[in-house]
PDB file of C-alpha atoms in Angstrom:
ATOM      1  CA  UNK M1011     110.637  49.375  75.900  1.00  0.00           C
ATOM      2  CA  UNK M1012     110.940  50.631  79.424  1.00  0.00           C
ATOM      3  CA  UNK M1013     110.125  53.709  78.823  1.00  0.00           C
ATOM      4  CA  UNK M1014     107.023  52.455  76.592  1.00  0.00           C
ATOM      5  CA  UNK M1015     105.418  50.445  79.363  1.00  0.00           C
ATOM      6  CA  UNK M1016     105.799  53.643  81.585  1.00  0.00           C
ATOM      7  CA  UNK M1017     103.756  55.722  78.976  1.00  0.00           C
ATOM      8  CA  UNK M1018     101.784  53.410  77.967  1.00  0.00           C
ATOM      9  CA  UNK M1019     102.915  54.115  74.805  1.00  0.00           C
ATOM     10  CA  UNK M1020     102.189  50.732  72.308  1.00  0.00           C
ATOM     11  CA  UNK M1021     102.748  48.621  75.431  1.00  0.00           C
ATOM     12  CA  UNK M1022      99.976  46.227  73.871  1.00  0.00           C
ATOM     13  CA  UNK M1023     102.988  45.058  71.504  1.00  0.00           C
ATOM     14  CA  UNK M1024     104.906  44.177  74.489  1.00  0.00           C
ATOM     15  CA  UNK M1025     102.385  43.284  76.493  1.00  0.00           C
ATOM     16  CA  UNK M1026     100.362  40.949  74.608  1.00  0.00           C
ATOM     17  CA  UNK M1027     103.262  38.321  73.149  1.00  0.00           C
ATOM     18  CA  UNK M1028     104.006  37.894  77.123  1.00  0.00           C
ATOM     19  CA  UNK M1029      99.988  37.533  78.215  1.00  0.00           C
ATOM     20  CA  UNK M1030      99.496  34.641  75.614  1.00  0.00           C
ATOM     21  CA  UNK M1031     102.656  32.569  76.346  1.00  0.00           C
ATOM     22  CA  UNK M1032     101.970  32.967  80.423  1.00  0.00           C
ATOM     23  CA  UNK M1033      98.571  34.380  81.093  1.00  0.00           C
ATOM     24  CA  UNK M1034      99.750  34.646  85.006  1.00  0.00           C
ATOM     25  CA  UNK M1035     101.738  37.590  83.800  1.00  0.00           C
ATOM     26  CA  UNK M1036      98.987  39.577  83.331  1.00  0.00           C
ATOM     27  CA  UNK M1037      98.471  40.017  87.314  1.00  0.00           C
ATOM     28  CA  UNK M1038     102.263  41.628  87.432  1.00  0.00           C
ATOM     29  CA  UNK M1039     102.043  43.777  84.080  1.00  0.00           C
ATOM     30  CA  UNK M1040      98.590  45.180  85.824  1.00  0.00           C
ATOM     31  CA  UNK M1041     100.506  45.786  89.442  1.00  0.00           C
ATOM     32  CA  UNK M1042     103.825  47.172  87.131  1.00  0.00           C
ATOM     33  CA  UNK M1043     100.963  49.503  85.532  1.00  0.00           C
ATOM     34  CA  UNK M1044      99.432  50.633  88.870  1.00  0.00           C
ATOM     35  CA  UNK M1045     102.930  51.151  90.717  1.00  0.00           C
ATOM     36  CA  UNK M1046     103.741  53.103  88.012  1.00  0.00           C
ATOM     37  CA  UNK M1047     100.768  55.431  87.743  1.00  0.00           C
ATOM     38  CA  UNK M1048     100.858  55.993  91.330  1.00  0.00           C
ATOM     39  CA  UNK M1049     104.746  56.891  91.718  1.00  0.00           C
ATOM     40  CA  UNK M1050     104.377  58.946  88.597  1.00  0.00           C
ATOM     41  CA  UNK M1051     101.430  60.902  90.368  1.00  0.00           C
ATOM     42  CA  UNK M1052     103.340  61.503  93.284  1.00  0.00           C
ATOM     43  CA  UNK M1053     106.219  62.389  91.776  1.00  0.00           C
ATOM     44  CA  UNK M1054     103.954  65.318  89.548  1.00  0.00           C
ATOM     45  CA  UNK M1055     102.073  66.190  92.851  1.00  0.00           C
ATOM     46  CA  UNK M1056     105.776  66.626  95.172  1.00  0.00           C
ATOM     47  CA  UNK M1057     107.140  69.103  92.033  1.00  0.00           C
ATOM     48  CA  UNK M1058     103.837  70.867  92.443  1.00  0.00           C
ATOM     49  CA  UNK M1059     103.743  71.264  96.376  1.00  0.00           C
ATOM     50  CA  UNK M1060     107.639  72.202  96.211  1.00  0.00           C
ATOM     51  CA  UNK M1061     106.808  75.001  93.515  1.00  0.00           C
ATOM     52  CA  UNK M1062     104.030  76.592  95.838  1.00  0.00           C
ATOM     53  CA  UNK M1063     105.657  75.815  99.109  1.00  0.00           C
ATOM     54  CA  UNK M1064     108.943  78.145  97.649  1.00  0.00           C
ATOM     55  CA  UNK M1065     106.633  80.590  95.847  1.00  0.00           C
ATOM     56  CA  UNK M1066     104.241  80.845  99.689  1.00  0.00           C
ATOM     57  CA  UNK M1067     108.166  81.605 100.978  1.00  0.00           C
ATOM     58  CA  UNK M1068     109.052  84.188  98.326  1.00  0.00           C
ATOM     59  CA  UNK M1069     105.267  86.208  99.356  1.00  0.00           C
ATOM     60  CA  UNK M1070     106.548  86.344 102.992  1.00  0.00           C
ATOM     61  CA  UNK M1071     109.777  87.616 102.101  1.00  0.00           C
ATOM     62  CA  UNK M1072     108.261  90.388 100.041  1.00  0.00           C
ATOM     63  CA  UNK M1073     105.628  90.758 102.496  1.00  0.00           C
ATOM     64  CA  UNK M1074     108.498  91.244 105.269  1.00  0.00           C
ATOM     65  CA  UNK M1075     110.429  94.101 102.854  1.00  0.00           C
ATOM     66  CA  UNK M1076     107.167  95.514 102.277  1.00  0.00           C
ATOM     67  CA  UNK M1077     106.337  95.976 105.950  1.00  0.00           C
ATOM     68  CA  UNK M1078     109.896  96.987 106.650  1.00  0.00           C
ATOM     69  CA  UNK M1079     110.049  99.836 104.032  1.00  0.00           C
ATOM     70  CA  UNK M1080     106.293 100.832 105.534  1.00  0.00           C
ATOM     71  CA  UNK M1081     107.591 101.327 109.143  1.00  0.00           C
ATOM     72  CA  UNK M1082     110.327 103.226 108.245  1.00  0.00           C
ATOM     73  CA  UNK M1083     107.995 105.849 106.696  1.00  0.00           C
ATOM     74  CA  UNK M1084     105.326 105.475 109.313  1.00  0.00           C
ATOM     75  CA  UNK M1085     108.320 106.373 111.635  1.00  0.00           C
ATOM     76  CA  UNK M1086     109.096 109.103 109.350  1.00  0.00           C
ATOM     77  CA  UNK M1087     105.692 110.911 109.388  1.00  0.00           C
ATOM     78  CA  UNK M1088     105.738 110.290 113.687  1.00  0.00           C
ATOM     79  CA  UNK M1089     108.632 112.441 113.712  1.00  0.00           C
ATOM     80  CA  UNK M1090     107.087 114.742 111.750  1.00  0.00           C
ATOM     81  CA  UNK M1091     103.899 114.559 113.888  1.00  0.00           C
ATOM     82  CA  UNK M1092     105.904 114.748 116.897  1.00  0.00           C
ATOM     83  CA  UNK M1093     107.917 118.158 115.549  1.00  0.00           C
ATOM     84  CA  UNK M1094     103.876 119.849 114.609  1.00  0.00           C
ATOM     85  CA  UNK M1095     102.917 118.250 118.054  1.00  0.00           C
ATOM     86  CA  UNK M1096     106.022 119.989 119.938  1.00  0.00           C
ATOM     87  CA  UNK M1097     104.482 123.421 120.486  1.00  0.00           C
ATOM     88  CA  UNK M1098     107.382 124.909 122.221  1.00  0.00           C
ATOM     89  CA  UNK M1099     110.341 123.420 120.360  1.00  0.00           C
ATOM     90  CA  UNK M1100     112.034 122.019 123.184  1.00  0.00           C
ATOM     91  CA  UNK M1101     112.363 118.530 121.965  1.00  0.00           C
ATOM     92  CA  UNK M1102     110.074 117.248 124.321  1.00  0.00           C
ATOM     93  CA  UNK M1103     106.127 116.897 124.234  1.00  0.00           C
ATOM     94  CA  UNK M1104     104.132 117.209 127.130  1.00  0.00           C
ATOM     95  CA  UNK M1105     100.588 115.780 127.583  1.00  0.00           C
ATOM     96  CA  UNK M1106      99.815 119.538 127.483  1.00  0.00           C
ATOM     97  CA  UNK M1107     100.817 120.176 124.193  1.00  0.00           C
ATOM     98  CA  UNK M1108      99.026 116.679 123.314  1.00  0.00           C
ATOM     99  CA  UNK M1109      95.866 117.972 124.732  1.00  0.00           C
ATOM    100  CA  UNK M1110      96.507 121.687 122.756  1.00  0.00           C
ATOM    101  CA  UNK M1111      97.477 120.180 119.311  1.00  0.00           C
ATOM    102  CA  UNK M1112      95.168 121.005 116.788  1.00  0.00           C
ATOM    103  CA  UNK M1113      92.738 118.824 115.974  1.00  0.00           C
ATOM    104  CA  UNK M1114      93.185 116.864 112.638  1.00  0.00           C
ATOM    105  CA  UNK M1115      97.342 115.988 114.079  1.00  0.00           C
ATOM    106  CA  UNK M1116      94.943 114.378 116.714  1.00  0.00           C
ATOM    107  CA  UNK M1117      92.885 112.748 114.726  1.00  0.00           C
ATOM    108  CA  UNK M1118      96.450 111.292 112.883  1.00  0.00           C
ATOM    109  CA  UNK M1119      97.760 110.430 116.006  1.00  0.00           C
ATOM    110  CA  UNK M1120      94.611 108.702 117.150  1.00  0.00           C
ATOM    111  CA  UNK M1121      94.652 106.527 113.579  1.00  0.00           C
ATOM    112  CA  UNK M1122      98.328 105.819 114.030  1.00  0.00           C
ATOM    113  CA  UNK M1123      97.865 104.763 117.411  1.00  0.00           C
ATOM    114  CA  UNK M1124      94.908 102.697 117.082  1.00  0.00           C
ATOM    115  CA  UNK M1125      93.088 104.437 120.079  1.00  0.00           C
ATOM    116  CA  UNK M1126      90.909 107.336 120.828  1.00  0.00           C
ATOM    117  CA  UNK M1127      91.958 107.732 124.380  1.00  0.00           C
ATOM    118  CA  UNK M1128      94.669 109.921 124.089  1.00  0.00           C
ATOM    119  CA  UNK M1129      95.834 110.744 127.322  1.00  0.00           C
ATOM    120  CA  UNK M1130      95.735 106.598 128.193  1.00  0.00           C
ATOM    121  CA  UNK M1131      98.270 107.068 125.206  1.00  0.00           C
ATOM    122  CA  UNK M1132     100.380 109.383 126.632  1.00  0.00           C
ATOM    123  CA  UNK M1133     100.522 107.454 129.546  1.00  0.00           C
ATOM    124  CA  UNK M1134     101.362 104.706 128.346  1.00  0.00           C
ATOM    125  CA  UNK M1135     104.407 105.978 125.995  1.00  0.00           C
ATOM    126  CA  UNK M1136     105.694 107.951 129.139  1.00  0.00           C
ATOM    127  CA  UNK M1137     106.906 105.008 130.741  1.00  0.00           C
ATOM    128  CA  UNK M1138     109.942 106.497 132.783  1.00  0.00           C
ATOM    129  CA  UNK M1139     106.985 108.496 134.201  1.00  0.00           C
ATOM    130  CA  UNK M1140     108.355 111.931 133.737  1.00  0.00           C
ATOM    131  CA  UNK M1141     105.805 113.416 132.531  1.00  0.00           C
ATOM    132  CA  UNK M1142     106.640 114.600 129.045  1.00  0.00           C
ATOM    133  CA  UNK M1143     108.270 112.156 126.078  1.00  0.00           C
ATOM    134  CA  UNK M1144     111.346 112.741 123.784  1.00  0.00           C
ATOM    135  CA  UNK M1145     111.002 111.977 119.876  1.00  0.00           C
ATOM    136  CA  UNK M1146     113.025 108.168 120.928  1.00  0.00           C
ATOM    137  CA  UNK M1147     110.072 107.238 122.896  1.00  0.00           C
ATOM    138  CA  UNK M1148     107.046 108.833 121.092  1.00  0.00           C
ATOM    139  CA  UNK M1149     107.727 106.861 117.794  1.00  0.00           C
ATOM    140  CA  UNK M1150     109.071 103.730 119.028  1.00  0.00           C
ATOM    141  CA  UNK M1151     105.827 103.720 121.588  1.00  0.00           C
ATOM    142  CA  UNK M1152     103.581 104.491 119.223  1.00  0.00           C
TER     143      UNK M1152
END
């Protein structure tokens, strides 16, 4: 019968043999009804803000992989850029060879990079200050 007066479920049968022997009953069987409703609607509402709270937590994980596995091949096509960028094959790249790369590497670099000033870039990556940058510091600058 518990479980009855929880659902609702022919609680008048219950209910009603009570109500006409004490008719003061009817003020707890009404509170019983509302404490009831209201724990059983925060119990339904707590399952449903744990199930998107752990599914928000599973999208930043994947996000996290998926920006992990995206850096490692944006750091594979900077060493690539830096090998078409090194002119003279000596493993480092001056902001000579920057300035005398041809034009659409540029335009990568510049996309990559996020700037159009391009010396500023080189500048800024060459931060031991000797004036030309080994593949270490080109892709982990940029």
């Amino acid at each position: 019968t518990l479980f009855q007066c929880f659902t609702l479920d022919s609680a008048g049968q219950v209910y009603r043999p009570l109500i006409t022997h004490n008719p003061v009953l009817i003020a707890y069987f009404m509170t019983v009804i509302l404490v009831m409703a209201v724990s059983l609607m925060n119990l339904v509402t707590a399952v449903m803000v744990n199930s998107a709270l752990d599914q928000a937590s599973e999208d930043k994980d994947v996000k996290r992989a998926y920006e992990a596995v995206q850096k490692r091949k944006q750091l594979e096509q900077l060493k690539v850029m830096f090998l078409e960028l090194d002119s003279d094959g000596s493993g480092e790249l001056t902001l000579e060879e920057l300035k005398g790369a041809p034009e659409e590497v540029r335009e990568q670099l510049k996309e990559v990079a996020g700037t159009e000033d391009i010396e500023g870039l080189f500048q800024m990556l060459d931060y031991d200050g000797g004036g030309s940058l080994d593949t270490d510091e080109f892709c982990e600058g940029v």
